[in-house]
Structure formats: C-alpha cells, structure tokens
mmCIF file of C-alpha atoms and ligand atoms in Angstrom:
data_model
loop_
_atom_site.group_PDB
_atom_site.id
_atom_site.type_symbol
_atom_site.label_atom_id
_atom_site.label_comp_id
_atom_site.label_asym_id
_atom_site.label_seq_id
_atom_site.Cartn_x
_atom_site.Cartn_y
_atom_site.Cartn_z
ATOM 1 C CA UNK A 162 -44.128 -30.368 -24.779
ATOM 2 C CA UNK A 163 -45.133 -27.832 -27.126
ATOM 3 C CA UNK A 164 -43.325 -27.812 -30.404
ATOM 4 C CA UNK A 165 -41.116 -24.774 -31.382
ATOM 5 C CA UNK A 166 -43.212 -22.053 -32.952
ATOM 6 C CA UNK A 167 -42.883 -20.560 -36.403
ATOM 7 C CA UNK A 168 -41.180 -17.482 -35.170
ATOM 8 C CA UNK A 169 -38.520 -19.278 -33.267
ATOM 9 C CA UNK A 170 -37.257 -21.304 -36.603
ATOM 10 C CA UNK A 171 -37.088 -18.390 -38.589
ATOM 11 C CA UNK A 172 -35.157 -16.257 -36.240
ATOM 12 C CA UNK A 173 -32.350 -16.882 -33.562
ATOM 13 C CA UNK A 174 -34.214 -19.429 -31.087
ATOM 14 C CA UNK A 175 -34.597 -17.964 -27.720
ATOM 15 C CA UNK A 176 -34.432 -21.095 -25.675
ATOM 16 C CA UNK A 177 -31.639 -23.710 -25.159
ATOM 17 C CA UNK A 178 -31.768 -26.892 -27.304
ATOM 18 C CA UNK A 179 -32.005 -29.781 -24.817
ATOM 19 C CA UNK A 180 -32.116 -32.825 -26.967
ATOM 20 C CA UNK A 181 -30.638 -34.424 -29.909
ATOM 21 C CA UNK A 182 -34.414 -33.881 -31.503
ATOM 22 C CA UNK A 183 -34.165 -30.092 -30.619
ATOM 23 C CA UNK A 184 -30.760 -29.958 -32.479
ATOM 24 C CA UNK A 185 -32.214 -31.994 -35.590
ATOM 25 C CA UNK A 186 -35.107 -29.428 -35.415
ATOM 26 C CA UNK A 187 -32.892 -26.253 -35.623
ATOM 27 C CA UNK A 188 -30.575 -27.822 -38.465
ATOM 28 C CA UNK A 189 -27.699 -28.356 -35.978
ATOM 29 C CA UNK A 190 -27.552 -31.912 -36.890
ATOM 30 C CA UNK A 191 -28.891 -33.628 -39.915
ATOM 31 C CA UNK A 192 -31.303 -36.438 -40.250
ATOM 32 C CA UNK A 193 -28.809 -39.006 -40.215
ATOM 33 C CA UNK A 194 -26.421 -37.442 -37.431
ATOM 34 C CA UNK A 195 -29.448 -37.041 -35.378
ATOM 35 C CA UNK A 196 -30.181 -40.987 -35.752
ATOM 36 C CA UNK A 197 -26.733 -41.667 -35.206
ATOM 37 C CA UNK A 198 -26.413 -39.433 -31.858
ATOM 38 C CA UNK A 199 -29.730 -40.532 -30.488
ATOM 39 C CA UNK A 200 -28.226 -43.001 -27.784
ATOM 40 C CA UNK A 201 -25.863 -40.624 -26.799
ATOM 41 C CA UNK A 202 -28.360 -38.140 -25.708
ATOM 42 C CA UNK A 203 -30.080 -40.989 -23.755
ATOM 43 C CA UNK A 204 -26.736 -41.529 -22.091
ATOM 44 C CA UNK A 205 -25.455 -37.907 -21.436
ATOM 45 C CA UNK A 206 -26.851 -34.613 -21.074
ATOM 46 C CA UNK A 207 -27.327 -32.495 -23.950
ATOM 47 C CA UNK A 208 -27.845 -28.443 -24.048
ATOM 48 C CA UNK A 209 -26.784 -26.025 -26.455
ATOM 49 C CA UNK A 210 -27.721 -22.074 -25.769
ATOM 50 C CA UNK A 211 -28.811 -19.997 -28.580
ATOM 51 C CA UNK A 212 -25.719 -18.108 -28.551
ATOM 52 C CA UNK A 213 -23.790 -21.214 -29.082
ATOM 53 C CA UNK A 214 -25.974 -22.480 -31.707
ATOM 54 C CA UNK A 215 -25.701 -19.203 -33.564
ATOM 55 C CA UNK A 216 -21.772 -19.597 -33.439
ATOM 56 C CA UNK A 217 -21.963 -23.191 -34.964
ATOM 57 C CA UNK A 218 -24.129 -21.966 -37.635
ATOM 58 C CA UNK A 219 -23.915 -24.626 -40.481
ATOM 59 C CA UNK A 220 -20.643 -25.949 -39.297
ATOM 60 C CA UNK A 221 -21.880 -28.870 -37.525
ATOM 61 C CA UNK A 222 -19.076 -31.043 -36.182
ATOM 62 C CA UNK A 223 -16.439 -29.480 -38.403
ATOM 63 C CA UNK A 224 -16.793 -26.390 -36.314
ATOM 64 C CA UNK A 225 -14.669 -25.835 -33.480
ATOM 65 C CA UNK A 226 -17.385 -24.672 -31.624
ATOM 66 C CA UNK A 227 -20.081 -27.338 -32.707
ATOM 67 C CA UNK A 228 -17.399 -30.175 -31.985
ATOM 68 C CA UNK A 229 -17.787 -29.034 -28.288
ATOM 69 C CA UNK A 230 -21.269 -29.236 -27.718
ATOM 70 C CA UNK A 231 -22.996 -31.478 -30.693
ATOM 71 C CA UNK A 232 -23.494 -35.077 -29.450
ATOM 72 C CA UNK A 233 -21.348 -37.457 -31.593
ATOM 73 C CA UNK A 234 -21.836 -41.291 -31.803
ATOM 74 C CA UNK A 235 -18.032 -41.490 -30.752
ATOM 75 C CA UNK A 236 -18.976 -40.733 -27.185
ATOM 76 C CA UNK A 237 -20.411 -44.333 -27.159
ATOM 77 C CA UNK A 238 -16.985 -45.802 -27.329
ATOM 78 C CA UNK A 239 -15.305 -46.342 -24.193
ATOM 79 C CA UNK A 240 -11.757 -46.845 -23.758
ATOM 80 C CA UNK A 241 -10.527 -49.212 -21.133
ATOM 81 C CA UNK A 242 -8.170 -46.434 -19.714
ATOM 82 C CA UNK A 243 -11.492 -44.065 -19.409
ATOM 83 C CA UNK A 244 -13.158 -43.776 -16.050
ATOM 84 C CA UNK A 245 -16.323 -42.716 -14.708
ATOM 85 C CA UNK A 246 -14.607 -40.525 -11.984
ATOM 86 C CA UNK A 247 -11.674 -39.710 -14.135
ATOM 87 C CA UNK A 248 -9.507 -37.358 -11.525
ATOM 88 C CA UNK A 249 -10.693 -39.443 -8.551
ATOM 89 C CA UNK A 250 -12.951 -36.771 -6.709
ATOM 90 C CA UNK A 251 -15.290 -39.514 -4.917
ATOM 91 C CA UNK A 252 -12.833 -40.413 -2.080
ATOM 92 C CA UNK A 253 -12.098 -36.567 -1.534
ATOM 93 C CA UNK A 254 -15.671 -36.002 -0.718
ATOM 94 C CA UNK A 255 -16.229 -35.802 3.277
ATOM 95 C CA UNK A 256 -19.622 -34.465 2.822
ATOM 96 C CA UNK A 257 -21.917 -33.912 0.113
ATOM 97 C CA UNK A 258 -20.904 -30.820 -2.145
ATOM 98 C CA UNK A 259 -17.199 -30.850 -1.162
ATOM 99 C CA UNK A 260 -14.124 -32.049 -2.728
ATOM 100 C CA UNK A 261 -11.116 -31.498 -0.224
ATOM 101 C CA UNK A 262 -8.134 -32.902 -2.036
ATOM 102 C CA UNK A 263 -5.420 -30.017 -1.097
ATOM 103 C CA UNK A 264 -5.102 -28.985 2.368
ATOM 104 C CA UNK A 265 -5.681 -25.273 1.699
ATOM 105 C CA UNK A 266 -8.656 -25.571 -0.706
ATOM 106 C CA UNK A 267 -11.853 -27.323 -1.469
ATOM 107 C CA UNK A 268 -14.227 -27.264 -4.356
ATOM 108 C CA UNK A 269 -18.035 -26.427 -3.013
ATOM 109 C CA UNK A 270 -20.404 -27.807 -6.003
ATOM 110 C CA UNK A 271 -23.844 -26.102 -5.069
ATOM 111 C CA UNK A 272 -25.357 -27.385 -8.497
ATOM 112 C CA UNK A 273 -24.988 -30.189 -10.978
ATOM 113 C CA UNK A 274 -26.372 -28.376 -13.961
ATOM 114 C CA UNK A 275 -24.873 -26.282 -16.701
ATOM 115 C CA UNK A 276 -26.115 -23.822 -19.271
ATOM 116 C CA UNK A 277 -24.310 -26.089 -22.041
ATOM 117 C CA UNK A 278 -22.972 -29.737 -21.725
ATOM 118 C CA UNK A 279 -19.662 -29.960 -23.007
ATOM 119 C CA UNK A 280 -19.150 -33.336 -24.734
ATOM 120 C CA UNK A 281 -15.661 -33.960 -23.336
ATOM 121 C CA UNK A 282 -16.862 -32.905 -19.600
ATOM 122 C CA UNK A 283 -14.689 -34.547 -17.193
ATOM 123 C CA UNK A 284 -17.803 -34.661 -14.769
ATOM 124 C CA UNK A 285 -19.927 -36.006 -17.546
ATOM 125 C CA UNK A 286 -21.483 -38.955 -15.586
ATOM 126 C CA UNK A 287 -22.323 -36.266 -12.550
ATOM 127 C CA UNK A 288 -23.697 -33.208 -14.368
ATOM 128 C CA UNK A 289 -27.041 -32.881 -15.953
ATOM 129 C CA UNK A 290 -30.651 -32.477 -15.203
ATOM 130 C CA UNK A 291 -31.065 -35.842 -13.351
ATOM 131 C CA UNK A 292 -28.182 -34.537 -10.814
ATOM 132 C CA UNK A 293 -30.088 -32.446 -8.094
ATOM 133 C CA UNK A 294 -28.612 -29.304 -6.547
ATOM 134 C CA UNK A 295 -27.715 -29.407 -2.688
ATOM 135 C CA UNK A 296 -30.917 -28.720 -0.576
ATOM 136 C CA UNK A 297 -30.743 -25.833 1.705
ATOM 137 C CA UNK A 298 -29.758 -28.267 4.491
ATOM 138 C CA UNK A 299 -27.145 -29.837 2.337
ATOM 139 C CA UNK A 300 -25.396 -26.420 1.557
ATOM 140 C CA UNK A 301 -25.309 -25.632 5.325
ATOM 141 C CA UNK A 302 -23.750 -28.735 6.015
ATOM 142 C CA UNK A 303 -20.908 -28.266 3.223
ATOM 143 C CA UNK A 304 -20.579 -24.618 4.477
ATOM 144 C CA UNK A 305 -20.225 -25.847 8.183
ATOM 145 C CA UNK A 306 -17.454 -28.398 6.593
ATOM 146 C CA UNK A 307 -15.437 -25.108 5.671
ATOM 147 C CA UNK A 308 -16.224 -23.260 8.881
ATOM 148 C CA UNK A 309 -14.848 -26.381 10.798
ATOM 149 C CA UNK A 310 -11.549 -26.380 8.922
ATOM 150 C CA UNK A 311 -9.374 -23.567 9.444
ATOM 151 C CA UNK A 312 -6.717 -24.880 7.060
ATOM 152 C CA UNK A 313 -9.248 -24.084 4.060
ATOM 153 C CA UNK A 314 -8.015 -20.769 2.688
ATOM 154 C CA UNK A 315 -9.761 -20.696 -0.503
ATOM 155 C CA UNK A 316 -13.174 -22.250 -1.592
ATOM 156 C CA UNK A 317 -13.590 -22.920 -5.344
ATOM 157 C CA UNK A 318 -17.366 -22.725 -6.513
ATOM 158 C CA UNK A 319 -17.695 -25.286 -9.098
ATOM 159 C CA UNK A 320 -20.469 -27.870 -10.483
ATOM 160 C CA UNK A 321 -21.967 -27.987 -12.723
ATOM 161 C CA UNK A 322 -21.941 -24.116 -13.337
ATOM 162 C CA UNK A 323 -22.179 -22.143 -10.102
ATOM 163 C CA UNK A 324 -23.333 -19.013 -12.170
ATOM 164 C CA UNK A 325 -26.642 -20.652 -13.125
ATOM 165 C CA UNK A 326 -27.545 -19.737 -9.585
ATOM 166 C CA UNK A 327 -29.682 -16.611 -9.052
ATOM 167 C CA UNK A 328 -27.891 -13.374 -7.962
ATOM 168 C CA UNK A 329 -29.471 -13.689 -4.884
ATOM 169 C CA UNK A 330 -28.403 -17.335 -4.094
ATOM 170 C CA UNK A 331 -24.916 -16.620 -5.390
ATOM 171 C CA UNK A 332 -24.948 -13.542 -2.754
ATOM 172 C CA UNK A 333 -25.897 -15.858 0.162
ATOM 173 C CA UNK A 334 -22.986 -18.208 -0.574
ATOM 174 C CA UNK A 335 -20.515 -15.633 -0.953
ATOM 175 C CA UNK A 336 -21.741 -13.780 1.980
ATOM 176 C CA UNK A 337 -21.499 -17.053 4.163
ATOM 177 C CA UNK A 338 -17.775 -17.564 2.874
ATOM 178 C CA UNK A 339 -17.036 -14.009 3.385
ATOM 179 C CA UNK A 340 -18.008 -14.513 7.265
ATOM 180 C CA UNK A 341 -15.404 -17.288 7.671
ATOM 181 C CA UNK A 342 -12.369 -15.462 9.100
ATOM 182 C CA UNK A 343 -10.070 -18.185 7.477
ATOM 183 C CA UNK A 344 -11.460 -18.102 3.941
ATOM 184 C CA UNK A 345 -9.451 -15.264 1.930
ATOM 185 C CA UNK A 346 -10.255 -16.329 -1.345
ATOM 186 C CA UNK A 347 -13.270 -17.618 -3.502
ATOM 187 C CA UNK A 348 -13.224 -18.721 -6.931
ATOM 188 C CA UNK A 349 -15.958 -19.463 -9.437
ATOM 189 C CA UNK A 350 -15.218 -21.714 -12.228
ATOM 190 C CA UNK A 351 -17.798 -20.951 -14.920
ATOM 191 C CA UNK A 352 -18.876 -21.209 -18.892
ATOM 192 C CA UNK A 353 -21.701 -18.605 -18.300
ATOM 193 C CA UNK A 354 -19.937 -15.308 -19.482
ATOM 194 C CA UNK A 355 -19.510 -17.147 -22.840
ATOM 195 C CA UNK A 356 -22.327 -19.432 -23.307
ATOM 196 C CA UNK A 357 -25.004 -17.598 -21.824
ATOM 197 C CA UNK A 358 -23.761 -13.777 -21.337
ATOM 198 C CA UNK A 359 -27.072 -12.377 -20.467
ATOM 199 C CA UNK A 360 -26.774 -14.061 -17.262
ATOM 200 C CA UNK A 361 -24.007 -11.855 -16.070
ATOM 201 C CA UNK A 362 -26.329 -8.994 -15.001
ATOM 202 C CA UNK A 363 -25.736 -5.804 -12.646
ATOM 203 C CA UNK A 364 -27.417 -8.119 -9.940
ATOM 204 C CA UNK A 365 -25.068 -10.818 -10.507
ATOM 205 C CA UNK A 366 -22.107 -8.545 -10.614
ATOM 206 C CA UNK A 367 -23.197 -6.902 -7.110
ATOM 207 C CA UNK A 368 -23.717 -10.497 -5.717
ATOM 208 C CA UNK A 369 -20.124 -11.195 -6.330
ATOM 209 C CA UNK A 370 -18.862 -7.844 -5.065
ATOM 210 C CA UNK A 371 -21.030 -8.285 -1.617
ATOM 211 C CA UNK A 372 -17.717 -9.792 -0.181
ATOM 212 C CA UNK A 373 -15.947 -7.429 2.163
ATOM 213 C CA UNK A 374 -13.179 -9.428 3.421
ATOM 214 C CA UNK A 375 -12.675 -11.995 0.822
ATOM 215 C CA UNK A 376 -11.392 -11.908 -2.591
ATOM 216 C CA UNK A 377 -13.903 -13.378 -5.392
ATOM 217 C CA UNK A 378 -12.296 -14.595 -8.707
ATOM 218 C CA UNK A 379 -13.954 -15.730 -11.586
ATOM 219 C CA UNK A 380 -12.238 -18.361 -13.822
ATOM 220 C CA UNK A 381 -13.618 -18.568 -17.057
ATOM 221 C CA UNK A 382 -13.738 -21.962 -19.242
ATOM 222 C CA UNK A 383 -13.246 -21.000 -22.949
ATOM 223 C CA UNK A 384 -11.656 -22.788 -25.674
ATOM 224 C CA UNK A 385 -11.641 -21.172 -28.649
ATOM 225 C CA UNK A 386 -11.230 -17.772 -29.725
ATOM 226 C CA UNK A 387 -14.578 -17.565 -31.726
ATOM 227 C CA UNK A 388 -16.362 -18.184 -28.274
ATOM 228 C CA UNK A 389 -15.064 -14.590 -27.296
ATOM 229 C CA UNK A 390 -18.371 -12.912 -29.126
ATOM 230 C CA UNK A 391 -18.980 -9.260 -28.396
ATOM 231 C CA UNK A 392 -21.819 -10.353 -26.044
ATOM 232 C CA UNK A 393 -19.143 -12.465 -23.997
ATOM 233 C CA UNK A 394 -16.729 -9.712 -24.252
ATOM 234 C CA UNK A 395 -19.195 -7.420 -22.726
ATOM 235 C CA UNK A 396 -20.366 -9.930 -19.952
ATOM 236 C CA UNK A 397 -16.687 -10.225 -18.698
ATOM 237 C CA UNK A 398 -16.248 -6.402 -19.026
ATOM 238 C CA UNK A 399 -18.973 -6.054 -16.849
ATOM 239 C CA UNK A 400 -17.323 -8.497 -14.256
ATOM 240 C CA UNK A 401 -13.739 -6.786 -14.386
ATOM 241 C CA UNK A 402 -15.224 -3.204 -14.614
ATOM 242 C CA UNK A 403 -17.260 -4.471 -11.392
ATOM 243 C CA UNK A 404 -13.790 -5.036 -9.577
ATOM 244 C CA UNK A 405 -13.906 -8.906 -10.277
ATOM 245 C CA UNK A 406 -10.522 -10.130 -11.474
ATOM 246 C CA UNK A 407 -10.698 -12.780 -14.190
ATOM 247 C CA UNK A 408 -8.416 -15.916 -15.263
ATOM 248 C CA UNK A 409 -9.317 -18.453 -17.828
ATOM 249 C CA UNK A 410 -9.054 -22.152 -18.273
ATOM 250 C CA UNK A 411 -8.875 -23.970 -21.484
ATOM 251 C CA UNK A 412 -9.063 -27.812 -22.182
ATOM 252 C CA UNK A 413 -6.534 -28.961 -25.118
ATOM 253 C CA UNK A 414 -8.993 -30.579 -27.518
ATOM 254 C CA UNK A 415 -8.237 -32.451 -30.745
ATOM 255 C CA UNK A 416 -9.980 -30.732 -33.550
ATOM 256 C CA UNK A 417 -10.681 -27.397 -31.445
ATOM 257 C CA UNK A 418 -7.723 -25.828 -30.443
ATOM 258 C CA UNK A 419 -4.818 -28.107 -31.122
ATOM 259 C CA UNK A 420 -2.727 -25.927 -33.109
ATOM 260 C CA UNK A 421 -0.699 -23.099 -32.037
ATOM 261 C CA UNK A 422 -2.231 -20.233 -34.199
ATOM 262 C CA UNK A 423 -5.383 -21.165 -32.525
ATOM 263 C CA UNK A 424 -3.912 -21.134 -29.094
ATOM 264 C CA UNK A 425 -1.856 -17.810 -29.639
ATOM 265 C CA UNK A 426 -5.366 -16.203 -30.836
ATOM 266 C CA UNK A 427 -7.253 -17.766 -27.892
ATOM 267 C CA UNK A 428 -4.856 -16.311 -25.179
ATOM 268 C CA UNK A 429 -4.205 -12.900 -27.011
ATOM 269 C CA UNK A 430 -7.929 -12.260 -27.304
ATOM 270 C CA UNK A 431 -8.275 -13.270 -23.343
ATOM 271 C CA UNK A 432 -5.487 -10.908 -22.439
ATOM 272 C CA UNK A 433 -7.103 -8.262 -24.770
ATOM 273 C CA UNK A 434 -10.061 -8.489 -22.590
ATOM 274 C CA UNK A 435 -8.384 -8.130 -19.304
ATOM 275 C CA UNK A 436 -8.462 -12.012 -18.686
ATOM 276 C CA UNK A 437 -5.263 -13.891 -17.660
ATOM 277 C CA UNK A 438 -5.016 -17.475 -19.120
ATOM 278 C CA UNK A 439 -4.633 -19.575 -15.924
ATOM 279 C CA UNK A 440 -4.422 -23.191 -16.857
ATOM 280 C CA UNK A 441 -4.379 -25.093 -20.186
ATOM 281 C CA UNK A 442 -5.876 -28.642 -19.116
ATOM 282 C CA UNK A 443 -4.768 -31.793 -20.737
ATOM 283 C CA UNK A 444 -8.012 -33.603 -21.509
ATOM 284 C CA UNK A 445 -9.321 -36.112 -18.684
ATOM 285 C CA UNK A 446 -9.637 -39.630 -19.115
ATOM 286 C CA UNK A 447 -13.534 -39.299 -18.886
ATOM 287 C CA UNK A 448 -15.548 -42.000 -20.702
ATOM 288 C CA UNK A 449 -16.452 -41.635 -24.423
ATOM 289 C CA UNK A 450 -13.637 -38.655 -25.095
ATOM 290 C CA UNK A 451 -10.898 -40.485 -26.911
ATOM 291 C CA UNK A 452 -11.743 -38.520 -29.981
ATOM 292 C CA UNK A 453 -10.955 -35.219 -28.205
ATOM 293 C CA UNK A 454 -7.481 -36.556 -26.842
ATOM 294 C CA UNK A 455 -4.130 -35.265 -27.775
ATOM 295 C CA UNK A 456 -1.014 -36.820 -26.854
ATOM 296 C CA UNK A 457 1.180 -35.129 -24.243
ATOM 297 C CA UNK A 458 4.037 -34.910 -26.805
ATOM 298 C CA UNK A 459 1.905 -32.930 -29.187
ATOM 299 C CA UNK A 460 0.626 -30.726 -25.933
ATOM 300 C CA UNK A 461 4.286 -29.898 -25.127
ATOM 301 C CA UNK A 462 5.203 -29.081 -28.614
ATOM 302 C CA UNK A 463 2.344 -26.775 -28.902
ATOM 303 C CA UNK A 464 3.419 -25.115 -25.770
ATOM 304 C CA UNK A 465 7.057 -24.632 -26.593
ATOM 305 C CA UNK A 466 5.875 -23.088 -29.837
ATOM 306 C CA UNK A 467 3.767 -20.439 -27.847
ATOM 307 C CA UNK A 468 6.421 -19.551 -25.472
ATOM 308 C CA UNK A 469 8.774 -17.967 -28.271
ATOM 309 C CA UNK A 470 5.851 -16.557 -30.034
ATOM 310 C CA UNK A 471 3.648 -14.613 -27.623
ATOM 311 C CA UNK A 472 3.602 -12.451 -24.642
ATOM 312 C CA UNK A 473 4.108 -14.062 -21.258
ATOM 313 C CA UNK A 474 0.641 -12.786 -20.160
ATOM 314 C CA UNK A 475 -0.516 -15.342 -22.881
ATOM 315 C CA UNK A 476 0.977 -18.295 -21.181
ATOM 316 C CA UNK A 477 -1.118 -20.713 -19.240
ATOM 317 C CA UNK A 478 0.450 -23.492 -17.315
ATOM 318 C CA UNK A 479 -0.282 -26.799 -19.041
ATOM 319 C CA UNK A 480 -1.383 -29.173 -16.374
ATOM 320 C CA UNK A 481 -2.464 -32.841 -16.226
ATOM 321 C CA UNK A 482 -4.943 -33.757 -13.244
ATOM 322 C CA UNK A 483 -3.640 -37.047 -12.381
ATOM 323 C CA UNK A 484 -5.983 -40.072 -12.564
ATOM 324 C CA UNK A 485 -6.878 -41.384 -9.256
ATOM 325 C CA UNK A 486 -7.222 -38.135 -7.365
ATOM 326 C CA UNK A 487 -3.379 -37.563 -7.061
ATOM 327 C CA UNK A 488 -4.132 -33.756 -8.270
ATOM 328 C CA UNK A 489 -2.912 -31.496 -10.930
ATOM 329 C CA UNK A 490 0.647 -30.841 -11.971
ATOM 330 C CA UNK A 491 2.207 -28.955 -14.761
ATOM 331 C CA UNK A 492 3.252 -31.395 -17.609
ATOM 332 C CA UNK A 493 4.578 -28.483 -19.733
ATOM 333 C CA UNK A 494 7.908 -28.944 -21.815
ATOM 334 C CA UNK A 495 10.856 -29.615 -19.529
ATOM 335 C CA UNK A 496 13.224 -26.680 -20.369
ATOM 336 C CA UNK A 497 15.852 -27.416 -17.994
ATOM 337 C CA UNK A 498 17.774 -30.640 -17.357
ATOM 338 C CA UNK A 499 20.590 -31.253 -14.725
ATOM 339 C CA UNK A 500 23.740 -33.067 -15.579
ATOM 340 C CA UNK A 501 24.521 -34.930 -12.400
ATOM 341 C CA UNK A 502 28.115 -35.214 -13.220
ATOM 342 C CA UNK A 503 28.964 -31.824 -13.558
ATOM 343 C CA UNK A 504 26.382 -30.008 -11.741
ATOM 344 C CA UNK A 505 25.768 -27.941 -15.027
ATOM 345 C CA UNK A 506 22.293 -27.441 -16.635
ATOM 346 C CA UNK A 507 21.128 -27.922 -20.168
ATOM 347 C CA UNK A 508 18.564 -25.244 -20.841
ATOM 348 C CA UNK A 509 16.507 -24.848 -23.765
ATOM 349 C CA UNK A 510 15.851 -21.087 -24.980
ATOM 350 C CA UNK A 511 12.387 -20.283 -26.462
ATOM 351 C CA UNK A 512 13.567 -21.130 -30.012
ATOM 352 C CA UNK A 513 14.610 -24.367 -29.240
ATOM 353 C CA UNK A 514 18.297 -24.116 -29.053
ATOM 354 C CA UNK A 515 20.381 -25.525 -25.971
ATOM 355 C CA UNK A 516 22.643 -23.636 -23.690
ATOM 356 C CA UNK A 517 24.771 -24.574 -20.906
ATOM 357 C CA UNK A 518 24.288 -22.994 -17.299
ATOM 358 C CA UNK A 519 27.024 -23.475 -15.046
ATOM 359 C CA UNK A 520 27.362 -25.179 -11.889
ATOM 360 C CA UNK A 521 26.596 -23.339 -8.578
ATOM 361 C CA UNK A 522 29.238 -23.164 -6.051
ATOM 362 C CA UNK A 523 29.117 -25.762 -3.192
ATOM 363 C CA UNK A 524 28.855 -23.219 -0.651
ATOM 364 C CA UNK A 525 25.007 -22.398 -1.602
ATOM 365 C CA UNK A 526 22.788 -24.205 0.112
ATOM 366 C CA UNK A 527 19.758 -26.127 -1.223
ATOM 367 C CA UNK A 528 16.789 -24.209 0.111
ATOM 368 C CA UNK A 529 15.134 -27.350 1.420
ATOM 369 C CA UNK A 530 18.106 -27.942 3.731
ATOM 370 C CA UNK A 531 18.125 -24.412 5.347
ATOM 371 C CA UNK A 532 14.566 -25.035 6.778
HETATM 372 C C1 PLP B 123 -8.635 -28.261 -9.906
HETATM 373 C C2 PLP B 123 -8.753 -28.393 -8.169
HETATM 374 C C3 PLP B 123 -8.582 -27.525 -7.363
HETATM 375 C C4 PLP B 123 -7.796 -26.307 -7.780
HETATM 376 O O1 PLP B 123 -6.269 -26.533 -7.842
HETATM 377 P P1 PLP B 123 -5.803 -24.987 -8.327
HETATM 378 O O2 PLP B 123 -4.259 -25.756 -8.958
HETATM 379 O O3 PLP B 123 -5.404 -24.432 -7.059
HETATM 380 O O4 PLP B 123 -6.266 -24.247 -9.334
HETATM 381 C C5 PLP B 123 -8.923 -27.591 -6.065
HETATM 382 N N1 PLP B 123 -9.216 -28.820 -5.679
HETATM 383 C C6 PLP B 123 -9.776 -29.838 -6.392
HETATM 384 C C7 PLP B 123 -10.493 -31.068 -5.853
HETATM 385 C C8 PLP B 123 -9.356 -29.571 -7.806
HETATM 386 O O5 PLP B 123 -9.684 -30.576 -8.605
HETATM 387 S S1 SF4 B 124 -19.484 -26.180 -18.340
HETATM 388 FE FE1 SF4 B 124 -17.961 -27.377 -17.084
HETATM 389 S S2 SF4 B 124 -19.050 -28.754 -15.774
HETATM 390 FE FE2 SF4 B 124 -20.591 -28.200 -17.554
HETATM 391 S S3 SF4 B 124 -20.480 -29.678 -18.991
HETATM 392 FE FE3 SF4 B 124 -18.873 -28.093 -19.608
HETATM 393 S S4 SF4 B 124 -17.001 -29.072 -18.815
HETATM 394 FE FE4 SF4 B 124 -18.500 -30.167 -17.824
#
C-alpha cells in the first residue's frame, strides 16, 4: 500500500478511509483512540467516505455522524442478549442471496459491501470486504427463485448496499425483475445518496428507470439531519426528478438522534426533499452495539412528542424487527385502549390528554367475522 500523498492530507481526501490507521492518519481518531479501537478494526469492517469524514470534522465520537462511523472500543463488549443474526435471517434463506420471510416479498442481496460501515449495523457479521458478492450463477439462481414463486409481489434489493453496483449491473437486475410478471414492485435500500452522492449519476438513474412494468422505489437510510448535505440533496433530487419515488428509514440511536428536536428536523428535512419517512427502527440486538441502544419507553415517548408537533407526512412508523425472525411490527405509543366491560375506548390525543370514544352498537359486525 502506498501512503497517502501530501496533497491528500491537505485537502479533502478523495478516498474512503478503510482502517483504524487510515482514520488516525486523517485526524478522525486521536493516537490514543486509534490504539483503543485497533481490535475493533480487526473484528468488524471499517469504511468512512470522504463526504462523511468531512462532516465529522473535529467532532470525533461526540459528533452524531462520527458516532455512526468511527470504530469504538465499546463494540468489543457483547451482551448475552445480543446475536450474530439478530433478526433471524438465516432460517429464511432458501437460496444464497434471498431472504424469504413474508409470503409476498423477498430480500435479494446481490452484494455484501457498503460504501461506509455503520457501527450499529444489524448485519455487521455478514457485511464487509470479506463477504463476496453473488457470482453470476448465484444471482441467476436467486432470480430463478423469484421466477418460481408467483406469490412474490415485491423484491427488496439490500445487502450490503445495492447502489454500489455499476449502473450496467443494476440495469440487468432491474430488467430481469421487470420481466417477471408477478413482481410489481422493486425497492432498493441504500445509504449511497447520502454517503457517496457522486454515485447517483445520470446512468444510475437511467438504470433504475429501465423498468417498464415494475415500480422502482428507493429507500434511503439516513439518521441525522446533517447527513442531508447539499450534495446528498442533489443526489436525491436526481432520483426523484427521474421519476423514482423515495422513502427513508432511520435507526433510533442513542447519542445520534434520540431527541425530539433532532428527529423533527430530520423528518422535516426529508419531506422538504420529497422523501417520505417510512420506518424508524428500534435498534437491533447486534453484537457490540449496546452503547447505541435506547429503551422502548424512551422511543415511544419520542414518537408521542412528534405526533402533536410535526406534520403527518413527517411521521414514520416506529418498528421493531423481532429477534428470531418473527418479523417487523410497529411498537409506537398505544393511543387506543379498550375497556372490556363497557366496550368503550380510552384514546389519547396528540398532546397527551385522554378521551372516551363510545362503544359501537352490537349490530356492527367485526370485519373478521364477515369474511
Ligand atoms: C424488513 C424486511 C422486509 C421488508 O419489510 P416491509 O415491512 O415490507 O418494509 C422484507 N423481508 C425481510 C426479510 C425483511 O427483513
Ligand atoms: S449501510 Fe446498511 S448494511 Fe451497510 S453497514 Fe450501514 S447499516 Fe449495515
């Protein structure tokens, strides 16, 4: 490996930092921090793009962006409830690269690499330069699985980050899915427009537009309003202007976005960029991530504070992906509670006061009964 040149250290580095040593050389970790984090870099993948490095600046671990990407010694502390496969993907893997948990949709994971590695990643044991991409034959077998399962209505490209693929390869995959009559929707879950916005080229947008029959959606992973830099906004605008609808997903992370002001600003920023907040994920029980964990009570309290305060467009669904592969469920505040005796309901308004909603007459049918 050649050392970084003088010009690189003076101006914004053009390359992704890929090791603890790289991060130290660029001043993102101090000497002492780099020593303490050395073993983290041996256990988990590390990558910080120049764009994200510029955002972190001098802030280090105290910066809400730095905290997401800079390896920290706390990652070596595993708690008993933490797991290598926190959301139970493994038992739902019928062929390499496919996760089929819900009847109508599958995850298709063509790559295992990402442009950055998030320190809280739920797939941290699987992603990284060690994990190889699907070979052409494996990808074909995965596509064949989708072809053979007419119940699969939607394919979610995940990974790794599918937007690291070249526009040509993305076009091939989108084209192959478009040709499957029962696939009506394709979603890409990605962090690229934020962390490596230059990748969202005209050729990439054209590749996603190649589908004729199938709707193609992009779901952006973004956790803090500062991540929406002018470059990230332009990248998202290129997609939306190109006719690709965008949603966002965020992870609720201690010390990053676990306060109502930050979340309100994040969701308003996204809606202002024509991106609809879709999910706010309760953090998964991935190994070495307990320093990011928030309690469900705190998460619910944050969500109720947002409800009275910001536009309905700015309200994602707060979800938990159940450990063991039992799926995602909303875990947001319970606004409505039934009173078994009277049949009435107690319902909380957006500002926290409770109101009685009257019982429904017996003549009304339970919708389940009428099927
Ligand atoms: C998260 C996930 C999905 C997508 O779930 P939605 O609720 O439709 O967004 C699909 N399959 C698997 C295996 C998942 O983990
Ligand atoms: S971009 Fe997604 S898959 Fe990649 S490290 Fe971050 S959370 Fe994990």
